[in-house]
Coordinates of C-alpha atoms in Angstrom, one line a residue:
Chain I
X8 CA 15.2 -55.7 -20.4
X9 CA 16.1 -56.7 -23.9
X10 CA 14.7 -53.7 -25.6
X11 CA 14.3 -51.4 -22.6
X12 CA 16.0 -48.5 -24.2
X13 CA 13.7 -46.7 -26.5
X14 CA 16.5 -45.0 -28.2
X15 CA 18.8 -47.6 -29.8
X16 CA 21.8 -45.4 -29.9
X17 CA 22.0 -45.1 -26.1
X18 CA 22.8 -48.8 -26.0
X19 CA 26.4 -49.3 -26.9
X20 CA 27.1 -51.0 -30.2
X21 CA 28.8 -54.0 -28.5
X22 CA 25.7 -54.8 -26.5
X23 CA 23.4 -54.8 -29.5
X24 CA 23.9 -58.4 -30.7
X25 CA 23.5 -59.7 -27.1
X26 CA 20.3 -57.7 -26.7
X27 CA 19.0 -58.9 -30.0
X28 CA 19.7 -62.5 -29.1
X29 CA 17.9 -62.2 -25.8
X30 CA 15.0 -60.5 -27.5
X31 CA 14.8 -63.3 -30.1
X32 CA 14.8 -66.0 -27.4
X33 CA 12.1 -64.2 -25.4
X34 CA 10.0 -63.6 -28.5
X35 CA 10.2 -67.3 -29.5
X36 CA 9.6 -68.5 -25.9
X37 CA 6.4 -66.4 -25.7
X38 CA 4.7 -68.7 -28.2
X39 CA 5.1 -71.6 -25.8
X40 CA 3.3 -69.7 -23.0
X41 CA -0.3 -71.1 -23.6
X42 CA 1.1 -74.6 -23.0
X43 CA 2.1 -73.6 -19.5
X44 CA -1.0 -71.5 -18.7
X45 CA -3.4 -74.1 -20.0
X46 CA -5.9 -71.5 -21.2
X47 CA -8.5 -70.2 -18.8
X48 CA -8.4 -67.2 -16.5
X49 CA -4.7 -66.5 -16.4
X50 CA -4.4 -66.6 -20.2
X51 CA -7.3 -64.3 -20.8
X52 CA -6.0 -61.9 -18.2
X53 CA -2.6 -61.9 -19.9
X54 CA -4.3 -61.3 -23.3
X55 CA -6.2 -58.3 -21.9
X56 CA -3.0 -57.1 -20.3
X57 CA -1.1 -57.1 -23.6
X58 CA -4.0 -55.4 -25.3
X59 CA -3.8 -52.6 -22.7
X60 CA -0.1 -52.8 -23.1
X61 CA -0.3 -52.0 -26.8
X62 CA -2.5 -49.0 -26.0
X63 CA -0.1 -47.9 -23.4
X64 CA 2.8 -48.2 -26.0
X65 CA 0.8 -45.8 -28.2
X66 CA 0.3 -43.3 -25.3
X67 CA 4.0 -43.6 -24.3
X68 CA 5.1 -43.0 -27.9
X69 CA 3.1 -39.8 -28.3
X70 CA 4.2 -38.6 -24.9
X71 CA 7.9 -39.4 -25.4
X72 CA 8.2 -38.3 -29.0
X73 CA 5.7 -35.5 -29.2
X74 CA 5.4 -34.4 -25.6
X75 CA 1.6 -34.6 -25.8
X76 CA -0.7 -36.5 -23.5
X77 CA -2.9 -38.7 -25.6
X78 CA -5.9 -39.1 -23.3
X79 CA -8.3 -40.6 -25.9
X80 CA -6.5 -43.6 -27.3
X81 CA -9.8 -45.5 -26.8
X82 CA -11.2 -43.7 -29.9
X83 CA -9.0 -45.6 -32.3
X84 CA -9.2 -48.8 -30.3
X85 CA -13.0 -48.9 -30.3
X86 CA -13.3 -47.5 -33.8
X87 CA -11.3 -50.4 -35.3
X88 CA -13.2 -52.9 -33.3
X89 CA -16.6 -51.5 -34.4
X90 CA -15.4 -51.2 -38.0
X91 CA -14.3 -54.8 -38.0
X92 CA -17.6 -56.0 -36.5
X93 CA -19.7 -53.9 -38.8
X94 CA -17.8 -55.0 -41.9
X95 CA -18.4 -58.6 -41.0
X96 CA -22.1 -58.2 -39.9
X97 CA -23.5 -55.7 -42.4
X98 CA -21.2 -56.2 -45.4
X99 CA -20.4 -59.9 -45.1
X100 CA -16.6 -59.4 -45.2
X101 CA -14.4 -62.4 -44.2
X102 CA -12.4 -62.0 -41.0
X103 CA -9.1 -61.1 -42.6
X104 CA -10.6 -58.6 -45.1
X105 CA -12.7 -57.0 -42.4
X106 CA -9.6 -56.7 -40.1
X107 CA -7.5 -55.1 -42.9
X108 CA -10.2 -52.7 -44.0
X109 CA -11.0 -51.8 -40.3
X110 CA -7.3 -50.9 -39.9
X111 CA -7.4 -48.7 -43.0
X112 CA -10.5 -46.9 -41.8
X113 CA -8.8 -46.3 -38.4
X114 CA -5.7 -45.0 -40.0
X115 CA -7.7 -42.6 -42.1
X116 CA -9.7 -41.4 -39.1
X117 CA -6.6 -41.0 -37.0
X118 CA -5.0 -39.0 -39.8
X119 CA -8.0 -36.7 -40.1
X120 CA -8.2 -36.2 -36.4
X121 CA -4.4 -35.7 -36.1
X122 CA -4.6 -33.0 -38.8
X123 CA -6.9 -31.0 -36.6
X124 CA -5.7 -31.6 -33.1
X125 CA -2.0 -31.2 -33.8
X126 CA -2.6 -27.6 -34.3
X127 CA -3.9 -26.9 -30.8
X128 CA -2.1 -26.4 -27.6
X129 CA -1.1 -29.4 -25.5
X130 CA -3.8 -29.0 -22.9
X131 CA -6.5 -28.5 -25.5
X132 CA -5.1 -31.5 -27.3
X133 CA -5.6 -33.7 -24.3
X134 CA -9.2 -32.4 -23.8
X135 CA -10.2 -32.8 -27.4
X136 CA -8.9 -36.3 -27.7
X137 CA -10.9 -37.2 -24.6
X138 CA -14.0 -35.6 -26.0
X139 CA -13.7 -37.5 -29.3
X140 CA -13.7 -40.8 -27.4
X141 CA -16.9 -39.6 -25.7
X142 CA -18.3 -38.6 -29.1
X143 CA -17.7 -42.1 -30.4
X144 CA -19.3 -43.7 -27.3
X145 CA -22.4 -41.6 -27.9
X146 CA -22.4 -42.3 -31.7
X147 CA -22.3 -46.1 -31.5
X148 CA -25.0 -46.1 -28.8
X149 CA -27.5 -44.0 -30.9
X150 CA -30.8 -45.8 -31.1
X151 CA -31.3 -45.1 -34.8
X152 CA -28.0 -46.8 -35.6
X153 CA -29.0 -49.8 -33.6
X154 CA -29.3 -52.1 -36.6
X155 CA -25.7 -51.4 -37.5
X156 CA -23.9 -50.7 -34.2
X157 CA -26.1 -52.7 -31.8
X158 CA -26.9 -49.6 -29.7
X159 CA -25.8 -49.5 -26.1
X160 CA -25.7 -53.3 -25.8
X161 CA -22.7 -53.5 -28.1
X162 CA -22.3 -55.5 -31.3
X163 CA -21.9 -59.3 -31.5
X164 CA -20.3 -60.7 -34.6
X165 CA -19.3 -64.0 -36.1
X166 CA -16.3 -63.7 -38.3
X167 CA -15.7 -66.3 -41.0
X168 CA -12.5 -67.3 -42.8
X169 CA -8.9 -67.4 -41.6
X170 CA -6.7 -64.8 -39.9
X171 CA -3.0 -65.5 -40.5
X172 CA -3.8 -69.2 -41.0
X173 CA -6.0 -69.5 -37.9
X174 CA -9.7 -70.2 -38.2
X175 CA -11.5 -67.0 -37.1
X176 CA -13.8 -69.0 -34.8
X177 CA -10.9 -70.5 -33.0
X178 CA -9.6 -67.1 -32.1
X179 CA -12.3 -66.9 -29.4
X180 CA -10.2 -69.3 -27.5
X181 CA -7.8 -67.2 -25.4
X182 CA -4.9 -69.7 -26.0
X183 CA -5.4 -69.5 -29.8
X184 CA -5.5 -65.7 -30.0
X185 CA -2.3 -65.4 -27.9
X186 CA 0.2 -65.8 -30.7
X187 CA -1.6 -62.9 -32.6
X188 CA -1.5 -60.6 -29.5
X189 CA 2.1 -61.6 -28.7
X190 CA 3.4 -60.9 -32.2
X191 CA 1.4 -57.7 -32.6
X192 CA 2.9 -56.4 -29.4
X193 CA 6.4 -57.1 -30.7
X194 CA 5.7 -55.8 -34.2
X195 CA 4.3 -52.5 -32.8
X196 CA 7.1 -52.2 -30.2
X197 CA 9.8 -52.8 -32.8
X198 CA 8.1 -50.4 -35.2
X199 CA 8.1 -47.7 -32.6
X200 CA 11.8 -48.5 -31.8
X201 CA 12.7 -48.1 -35.5
X202 CA 10.8 -44.9 -35.8
X203 CA 12.4 -43.5 -32.7
X204 CA 16.0 -44.2 -33.9
X205 CA 15.3 -43.0 -37.4
X206 CA 15.7 -39.5 -38.8
X207 CA 12.0 -39.0 -38.4
X208 CA 12.1 -39.7 -34.7
X209 CA 14.9 -37.2 -34.2
X210 CA 12.9 -34.6 -36.0
X211 CA 9.8 -35.4 -33.8
X212 CA 11.8 -35.0 -30.6
X213 CA 13.4 -31.8 -31.9
X214 CA 9.9 -30.4 -32.6
X215 CA 8.9 -31.5 -29.0
X216 CA 11.9 -29.6 -27.6
X217 CA 11.4 -26.4 -29.5
X218 CA 8.8 -26.2 -32.2
X219 CA 9.5 -22.6 -33.1
X220 CA 13.2 -23.2 -33.5
X221 CA 12.5 -26.1 -35.9
X222 CA 10.1 -24.0 -37.9
X223 CA 12.7 -21.2 -38.2
X224 CA 15.3 -23.8 -39.2
X225 CA 13.2 -24.6 -42.2
X226 CA 11.6 -27.9 -41.0
X227 CA 8.0 -28.7 -41.4
X228 CA 6.7 -29.1 -37.9
X229 CA 3.1 -30.0 -38.6
X230 CA 3.1 -33.0 -40.9
X231 CA 5.7 -35.2 -39.0
X232 CA 3.4 -35.0 -35.9
X233 CA 0.3 -35.7 -37.9
X234 CA 2.0 -38.8 -39.4
X235 CA 3.1 -39.9 -35.9
X236 CA -0.5 -39.4 -34.6
X237 CA -1.9 -41.4 -37.5
X238 CA 0.6 -44.2 -37.0
X239 CA -0.2 -44.4 -33.3
X240 CA -3.9 -44.5 -34.1
X241 CA -3.3 -47.4 -36.4
X242 CA -1.4 -49.3 -33.7
X243 CA -4.3 -48.7 -31.3
X244 CA -6.5 -50.0 -34.1
X245 CA -4.5 -53.2 -34.2
X246 CA -5.3 -53.7 -30.5
X247 CA -8.9 -53.0 -31.2
X248 CA -9.3 -55.4 -34.0
X249 CA -7.5 -58.2 -32.0
X250 CA -9.8 -57.5 -29.1
X251 CA -12.8 -57.7 -31.3
X252 CA -11.7 -61.0 -32.9
X253 CA -10.8 -62.4 -29.4
X254 CA -14.2 -61.6 -28.0
X255 CA -16.5 -61.6 -31.1
X256 CA -17.8 -58.4 -29.6
X257 CA -17.5 -54.6 -29.8
X258 CA -19.0 -52.6 -27.0
X259 CA -19.5 -48.8 -26.3
X260 CA -17.4 -49.4 -23.2
X261 CA -14.3 -49.7 -25.4
X262 CA -14.6 -45.9 -25.9
X263 CA -14.9 -45.1 -22.2
X264 CA -12.7 -42.7 -20.3
X265 CA -11.6 -45.6 -18.1
X266 CA -10.1 -47.4 -21.1
X267 CA -8.1 -44.3 -22.0
X268 CA -7.1 -43.7 -18.3
X269 CA -5.9 -47.2 -17.9
X270 CA -3.7 -47.0 -21.0
X271 CA -2.3 -43.7 -19.8
X272 CA -1.7 -45.1 -16.3
X273 CA 0.0 -48.2 -17.7
X274 CA 2.2 -46.0 -19.9
X275 CA 3.2 -43.7 -17.0
X276 CA 3.7 -46.5 -14.5
X277 CA 5.9 -48.4 -16.9
X278 CA 7.8 -45.3 -18.0
X279 CA 7.1 -43.7 -21.4
X280 CA 10.7 -43.8 -22.5
X281 CA 10.8 -47.6 -23.0
X282 CA 8.9 -50.2 -24.9
X283 CA 9.0 -52.9 -22.2
X284 CA 7.6 -50.6 -19.5
X285 CA 4.2 -49.7 -21.0
X286 CA 3.5 -53.4 -21.8
X287 CA 4.4 -54.4 -18.3
X288 CA 2.3 -51.6 -17.0
X289 CA -0.6 -52.9 -19.1
X290 CA -0.3 -56.4 -17.7
X291 CA 0.1 -55.0 -14.1
X292 CA -3.0 -52.8 -14.4
X293 CA -5.2 -55.4 -16.0
X294 CA -4.3 -57.8 -13.1
X295 CA -4.8 -55.1 -10.4
X296 CA -8.1 -54.0 -11.9
X297 CA -9.5 -57.5 -12.1
X298 CA -8.5 -58.0 -8.5
X299 CA -10.1 -54.8 -7.3
X300 CA -12.9 -55.2 -9.8
X301 CA -13.9 -58.4 -8.1
X302 CA -14.6 -56.4 -5.0
X303 CA -16.4 -53.7 -7.0
X304 CA -13.7 -51.1 -6.5
X305 CA -12.1 -51.0 -10.0
X306 CA -12.9 -47.3 -10.7
X307 CA -11.9 -46.2 -7.2
X308 CA -8.6 -48.1 -7.8
X309 CA -8.1 -46.3 -11.1
X310 CA -8.6 -42.9 -9.4
X311 CA -6.3 -43.6 -6.5
X312 CA -3.7 -45.1 -8.9
X313 CA -3.7 -41.9 -11.1
X314 CA -3.0 -39.7 -8.0
X315 CA -0.3 -41.9 -6.6
X316 CA 1.5 -42.7 -9.8
X317 CA 1.6 -39.0 -10.9
X318 CA 2.7 -37.9 -7.5
X319 CA 5.3 -40.4 -6.8
X320 CA 6.5 -42.2 -10.0
X321 CA 5.8 -39.7 -12.8
X322 CA 8.8 -41.2 -14.7
X323 CA 7.7 -44.8 -14.2
X324 CA 8.8 -47.8 -12.2
X325 CA 11.7 -48.7 -14.4
X326 CA 13.3 -45.2 -14.2
X327 CA 15.1 -45.6 -10.8
X328 CA 16.3 -49.0 -11.9
X329 CA 17.7 -47.7 -15.2
X330 CA 19.4 -44.9 -13.4
X331 CA 21.1 -47.4 -11.2
X332 CA 22.2 -49.6 -14.1
X333 CA 23.7 -46.6 -15.9
X334 CA 25.2 -45.3 -12.7
X335 CA 23.7 -41.8 -13.1
X336 CA 23.8 -41.8 -16.9
X337 CA 21.4 -39.8 -19.0
X338 CA 18.2 -39.2 -17.0
Chain V
X12 CA -42.3 -22.9 -29.0
X13 CA -39.3 -20.8 -29.9
X14 CA -39.6 -18.4 -26.8
X15 CA -39.8 -21.5 -24.6
X16 CA -36.8 -23.0 -26.2
X17 CA -34.8 -19.7 -25.8
X18 CA -35.7 -19.7 -22.1
X19 CA -34.7 -23.3 -21.7
X20 CA -31.4 -22.6 -23.5
X21 CA -30.7 -19.7 -21.1
X22 CA -31.4 -21.9 -18.1
X23 CA -29.0 -24.6 -19.3
X24 CA -26.4 -22.0 -20.3
X25 CA -26.5 -20.5 -16.8
X26 CA -25.4 -23.8 -15.3
X27 CA -22.6 -24.1 -17.9
X28 CA -21.5 -20.5 -17.3
X29 CA -21.2 -21.1 -13.6
X30 CA -19.1 -24.2 -14.2
X31 CA -17.0 -23.0 -17.1
X32 CA -16.2 -19.6 -15.6
X33 CA -14.9 -21.3 -12.4
X34 CA -12.7 -23.5 -14.5
X35 CA -11.4 -20.6 -16.6
X36 CA -10.6 -18.5 -13.4
X37 CA -8.5 -21.3 -11.8
X38 CA -6.8 -21.9 -15.2
X39 CA -6.0 -18.2 -15.5
X40 CA -4.3 -18.1 -12.1
X41 CA -2.7 -21.5 -11.8
X42 CA -2.5 -22.7 -15.5
X43 CA -4.2 -25.8 -14.2
X44 CA -7.3 -27.4 -15.8
X45 CA -9.2 -28.8 -12.9
X46 CA -10.5 -32.1 -14.2
X47 CA -12.2 -32.7 -10.8
X48 CA -14.6 -29.8 -11.4
X49 CA -17.3 -32.2 -12.5
X50 CA -17.0 -34.3 -9.4
X51 CA -17.3 -31.2 -7.2
X52 CA -20.5 -30.3 -9.1
X53 CA -21.7 -33.8 -8.4
X54 CA -21.0 -33.5 -4.7
X55 CA -22.9 -30.2 -4.7
X56 CA -25.9 -31.9 -6.3
X57 CA -26.0 -34.8 -3.9
X58 CA -25.4 -32.6 -0.9
X59 CA -28.1 -30.4 -2.1
X60 CA -30.4 -33.5 -2.3
X61 CA -29.6 -34.4 1.3
X62 CA -30.0 -30.9 2.7
X63 CA -33.1 -30.2 0.6
X64 CA -34.8 -33.4 1.9
X65 CA -33.6 -32.9 5.5
X66 CA -34.3 -29.2 5.8
X67 CA -35.4 -27.3 2.7
X68 CA -34.3 -26.2 -0.7
X69 CA -33.4 -22.7 0.4
X70 CA -31.0 -23.8 3.1
X71 CA -29.4 -26.1 0.6
X72 CA -29.0 -23.2 -1.8
X73 CA -27.1 -21.3 0.9
X74 CA -25.3 -24.1 2.7
X75 CA -24.0 -26.1 -0.2
X76 CA -21.9 -23.4 -1.8
X77 CA -20.5 -22.6 1.7
X78 CA -19.6 -26.3 2.2
X79 CA -18.2 -26.6 -1.3
X80 CA -16.0 -23.5 -0.8
X81 CA -14.2 -25.7 1.8
X82 CA -13.4 -28.1 -1.0
X83 CA -11.9 -25.1 -2.8
X84 CA -9.6 -24.3 0.1
X85 CA -8.5 -27.9 0.3
X86 CA -8.0 -28.0 -3.5
X87 CA -5.7 -24.9 -3.2
X88 CA -3.8 -25.9 -0.1
X89 CA -3.4 -29.6 -0.7
X90 CA -3.2 -29.8 -4.5
X91 CA -2.5 -26.6 -6.4
X92 CA -0.1 -25.0 -4.0
X93 CA 2.2 -28.0 -3.2
X94 CA 2.3 -29.0 -6.8
X95 CA 3.0 -25.5 -8.2
X96 CA 6.3 -26.6 -9.6
X97 CA 4.9 -29.6 -11.4
X98 CA 3.9 -29.6 -15.1
X99 CA 0.4 -28.3 -15.6
X100 CA -0.7 -31.6 -17.4
X101 CA 0.5 -33.6 -14.4
X102 CA -1.5 -31.5 -12.0
X103 CA -4.5 -31.8 -14.4
X104 CA -4.2 -35.6 -14.3
X105 CA -4.0 -35.6 -10.5
X106 CA -7.2 -33.5 -10.3
X107 CA -8.7 -36.0 -12.7
X108 CA -7.8 -38.9 -10.3
X109 CA -9.2 -36.9 -7.4
X110 CA -12.4 -36.4 -9.4
X111 CA -12.8 -40.2 -10.0
X112 CA -12.2 -40.9 -6.3
X113 CA -14.7 -38.3 -5.1
X114 CA -17.3 -39.5 -7.6
X115 CA -16.8 -43.1 -6.5
X116 CA -17.2 -42.2 -2.9
X117 CA -20.4 -40.3 -3.7
X118 CA -21.7 -43.4 -5.6
X119 CA -20.8 -45.6 -2.6
X120 CA -22.8 -43.3 -0.2
X121 CA -25.9 -42.6 -2.4
X122 CA -26.0 -45.7 -4.6
X123 CA -26.3 -45.8 -8.3
X124 CA -29.9 -44.9 -8.9
X125 CA -30.9 -41.4 -10.2
X126 CA -32.4 -39.1 -7.5
X127 CA -34.7 -36.2 -8.0
X128 CA -35.3 -33.0 -5.9
X129 CA -38.6 -31.2 -6.0
X130 CA -38.5 -27.5 -6.6
X131 CA -39.4 -25.4 -3.5
X132 CA -43.2 -24.5 -3.3
X133 CA -42.5 -20.8 -4.1
X134 CA -40.9 -21.8 -7.5
X135 CA -42.9 -24.9 -8.3
X136 CA -45.6 -23.1 -10.2
X137 CA -45.5 -21.9 -13.8
X138 CA -46.2 -18.6 -15.5
X139 CA -47.5 -17.6 -18.9
X140 CA -44.8 -16.3 -21.2
X141 CA -45.7 -15.5 -24.8
X142 CA -48.8 -17.6 -24.4
X143 CA -47.1 -20.7 -23.1
X144 CA -46.8 -22.0 -19.6
X145 CA -43.3 -21.9 -18.4
X146 CA -41.9 -23.3 -15.0
X147 CA -40.8 -20.5 -12.7
X148 CA -37.9 -22.6 -11.5
X149 CA -36.1 -22.5 -14.8
X150 CA -36.5 -18.7 -14.8
X151 CA -35.0 -18.7 -11.3
X152 CA -31.9 -20.6 -12.6
X153 CA -31.5 -18.1 -15.4
X154 CA -31.8 -15.2 -13.0
X155 CA -29.2 -16.7 -10.7
X156 CA -26.9 -17.4 -13.6
X157 CA -27.3 -13.9 -15.0
X158 CA -26.7 -12.4 -11.5
X159 CA -23.6 -14.4 -11.0
X160 CA -22.2 -13.4 -14.4
X161 CA -22.9 -9.7 -13.7
X162 CA -21.4 -10.0 -10.2
X163 CA -18.3 -11.7 -11.7
X164 CA -17.9 -9.0 -14.3
X165 CA -18.3 -6.2 -11.8
X166 CA -15.9 -7.9 -9.4
X167 CA -13.2 -8.5 -12.2
X168 CA -13.5 -5.1 -13.7
X169 CA -14.4 -2.7 -10.9
X170 CA -12.6 -3.9 -7.9
X171 CA -8.9 -3.9 -6.9
X172 CA -8.9 -7.6 -6.3
X173 CA -10.5 -8.2 -9.6
X174 CA -7.8 -6.1 -11.3
X175 CA -5.2 -8.2 -9.5
X176 CA -6.8 -11.4 -10.8
X177 CA -6.8 -10.1 -14.4
X178 CA -3.2 -8.9 -13.9
X179 CA -2.0 -12.3 -12.7
X180 CA -3.9 -14.1 -15.5
X181 CA -2.4 -11.8 -18.1
X182 CA 1.2 -11.7 -16.9
X183 CA 2.0 -13.8 -13.8
X184 CA 5.7 -12.8 -13.6
X185 CA 5.2 -9.1 -14.0
X186 CA 2.4 -9.0 -11.5
X187 CA 4.3 -10.9 -8.9
X188 CA 7.2 -8.4 -9.3
X189 CA 4.6 -5.7 -8.7
X190 CA 3.9 -7.3 -5.3
X191 CA 0.7 -9.1 -6.1
X192 CA 0.3 -12.2 -3.8
X193 CA -0.8 -14.8 -6.4
X194 CA -1.2 -17.5 -3.7
X195 CA -3.7 -15.5 -1.8
X196 CA -5.6 -14.7 -5.0
X197 CA -5.5 -18.3 -6.0
X198 CA -7.1 -19.4 -2.6
X199 CA -9.9 -16.9 -3.2
X200 CA -10.4 -18.0 -6.8
X201 CA -10.4 -21.8 -5.9
X202 CA -13.0 -21.1 -3.2
X203 CA -15.1 -19.1 -5.6
X204 CA -14.8 -21.7 -8.3
X205 CA -15.9 -24.6 -6.2
X206 CA -18.7 -22.6 -4.5
X207 CA -20.0 -21.8 -8.0
X208 CA -19.8 -25.5 -8.9
X209 CA -21.7 -26.4 -5.7
X210 CA -24.3 -23.7 -6.6
X211 CA -24.7 -25.2 -10.0
X212 CA -25.1 -28.6 -8.4
X213 CA -27.9 -27.5 -6.1
X214 CA -29.7 -25.7 -8.9
X215 CA -29.6 -28.7 -11.3
X216 CA -31.4 -31.0 -8.8
X217 CA -35.0 -29.9 -9.4
X218 CA -34.3 -29.1 -13.1
X219 CA -32.6 -32.2 -14.4
X220 CA -31.9 -35.4 -12.4
X221 CA -29.0 -36.3 -10.1
X222 CA -27.3 -39.4 -11.3
X223 CA -23.9 -41.1 -11.1
X224 CA -22.8 -40.1 -14.6
X225 CA -23.4 -36.4 -14.1
X226 CA -19.8 -35.6 -13.3
X227 CA -18.3 -37.0 -16.5
X228 CA -21.1 -35.5 -18.6
X229 CA -20.5 -32.1 -17.0
X230 CA -16.7 -32.2 -17.2
X231 CA -16.8 -33.1 -20.9
X232 CA -19.2 -30.3 -21.5
X233 CA -17.0 -27.9 -19.6
X234 CA -13.9 -29.0 -21.5
X235 CA -15.7 -28.4 -24.8
X236 CA -16.9 -25.0 -23.6
X237 CA -13.4 -24.0 -22.3
X238 CA -11.6 -25.2 -25.5
X239 CA -14.1 -23.4 -27.8
X240 CA -13.9 -20.3 -25.6
X241 CA -10.1 -20.4 -25.7
X242 CA -8.4 -21.9 -22.7
X243 CA -8.2 -19.5 -19.9
X244 CA -10.3 -16.8 -21.5
X245 CA -13.2 -16.1 -19.0
X246 CA -15.3 -14.2 -21.4
X247 CA -14.7 -16.7 -24.2
X248 CA -15.8 -19.4 -21.8
X249 CA -19.0 -17.6 -20.8
X250 CA -19.8 -16.9 -24.5
X251 CA -19.1 -20.5 -25.5
X252 CA -21.3 -21.7 -22.6
X253 CA -24.1 -19.6 -23.9
X254 CA -23.7 -20.9 -27.5
X255 CA -23.4 -24.5 -26.2
X256 CA -26.6 -24.2 -24.2
X257 CA -28.5 -22.9 -27.2
X258 CA -27.1 -25.4 -29.6
X259 CA -27.8 -28.3 -27.3
X260 CA -31.4 -27.1 -26.5
X261 CA -32.4 -26.4 -30.1
X262 CA -30.5 -29.5 -31.3
X263 CA -32.5 -31.7 -29.0
X264 CA -35.8 -30.5 -30.4
X265 CA -35.0 -30.2 -34.1
X266 CA -32.3 -32.8 -34.6
X267 CA -33.5 -35.3 -32.0
X268 CA -31.0 -38.0 -31.1
X269 CA -28.2 -36.6 -33.4
X270 CA -28.1 -33.7 -31.0
X271 CA -25.7 -35.5 -28.6
X272 CA -23.1 -35.3 -31.4
X273 CA -23.6 -31.6 -32.1
X274 CA -21.3 -30.3 -29.3
X275 CA -18.4 -32.4 -30.6
X276 CA -19.0 -31.4 -34.2
X277 CA -19.1 -27.8 -33.1
X278 CA -15.9 -28.2 -31.3
X279 CA -14.2 -29.7 -34.3
X280 CA -15.6 -27.1 -36.7
X281 CA -14.4 -24.2 -34.5
X282 CA -11.0 -25.7 -34.1
X283 CA -10.6 -26.1 -37.8
X284 CA -11.5 -22.5 -38.2
X285 CA -9.6 -21.1 -35.2
X286 CA -7.1 -23.5 -33.4
X287 CA -6.8 -21.1 -30.5
X288 CA -10.6 -21.1 -29.8
X289 CA -12.8 -18.1 -30.0
X290 CA -10.6 -16.3 -27.5
X291 CA -12.2 -13.0 -26.7
X292 CA -10.4 -10.4 -24.7
X293 CA -7.1 -12.3 -24.6
X294 CA -6.5 -15.7 -23.0
X295 CA -4.3 -16.6 -20.1
X296 CA -1.7 -18.2 -22.4

């Protein structure tokens, strides 16, 4: 539970060094994991779990800081993956350059989308984000773009060069991509924590509580949320680029409603007010879906999970635990 | 060419109108977007297929909306009413989950291959309109669609119950103080909404095909229509459905494959222009 509290100031000052120490140990220990898992099935499931976990972190951030349900995170995840694959295939970029430019493209796209969707009401926001993911799914599957996007079969690509010192071809090995996934999760989690405890985060939450009051108090209520949206899109893009590098493949399924739903479910199950919860949720769902998927019930499972989670644990699994720890502290 | 296209657009729009007005009605009363609406339409289509192949199309046309209205009663009594106090987005997500479950059950029963229903003999012929042959069945869809819109308009504007529905959509608190029973109205509206979805499902069988992805495709369409129309505005939704049908039909012919993108681009364009949607005659919010 090293960094369970999304708001740093709720943890007392005295506990911070201890929490930091535990976090550092866990972070370093994570790199040793592939040695124990010896690659194979468990490692790749954990990899996928953390990728879903990053997406869930994004959803949780938007929900907790802006009070909006981001039901189309798959848009930025898939966009970054496709951008990376297309840059390598059609423009001959090296792996690192393609990844960096793909992230820039995703950031720009998320910024543009954010500038439009932040203006609408929460329910419409949710529906538009979902439709945009569908738009992308149709767009990449267009037959006339087949040469560039690979059509409905998806796009295979062979990146060259190094990514953070690792040969791009080696990243296809689940054990070799793990350090990248593990560090990315930590960087994104830490970035969200910093934003949350900053002045910017306070402003975001104040807008969430009462947008009108903030506007009357002379604050700009539009741009902070657009920036937050763009940042979250970028984080989802990181997950997309890593997934693309890990599989050498970008598929239209990355944009599917099911991708977005699983991220949302993982976020809600883990609890949107923490950074550990959504990641754990991501791992949990990836495991459960692969179990049920083996029987051919993965979508049915997703549907039932949505109903049960929202009905019974809308605040996440960790919530009752945290209440217990704080002895009825701030809910 | 153009007259045929206009007629086609009207036929498609009729289906969208039946779906979107049902969604907007429930939203008006309960402030809940029913994400399971697409799945209900899918059940209607598959049930229509079974009844049409077991008995005939006409009995399907009557029986399916009746059966689907039971879904509406269940929706109201098991989902909307018990969860009245929950946030609207939570309830919307629950209906989304229910939609996935229903669709998966349908796929389990009927398999994943597309099915087709043949139009009843009476409507299987075609007539000459503006010098071109045109299938009678599509005209039939348009007529049913028009009739349902007119019936809805008359009901909402000329009857006492319709007035209550408009009142609750407009100001839920005031109308409940005036003694309007919102629960009873909501039961009626849910029933009506799912019955319409069932009707659309039966009608779509002989026109397009019945396939496992139809629920998602329809709910996405409905969402775009409802957002363009202004969430909760019934007339906005109907008008947006009409535009959507025309844009889609003409787009397919003149812009070919790019046409799948047009609805989304239209959505973005309208939202840049008017974040609240077209929003005629006041929305529920």
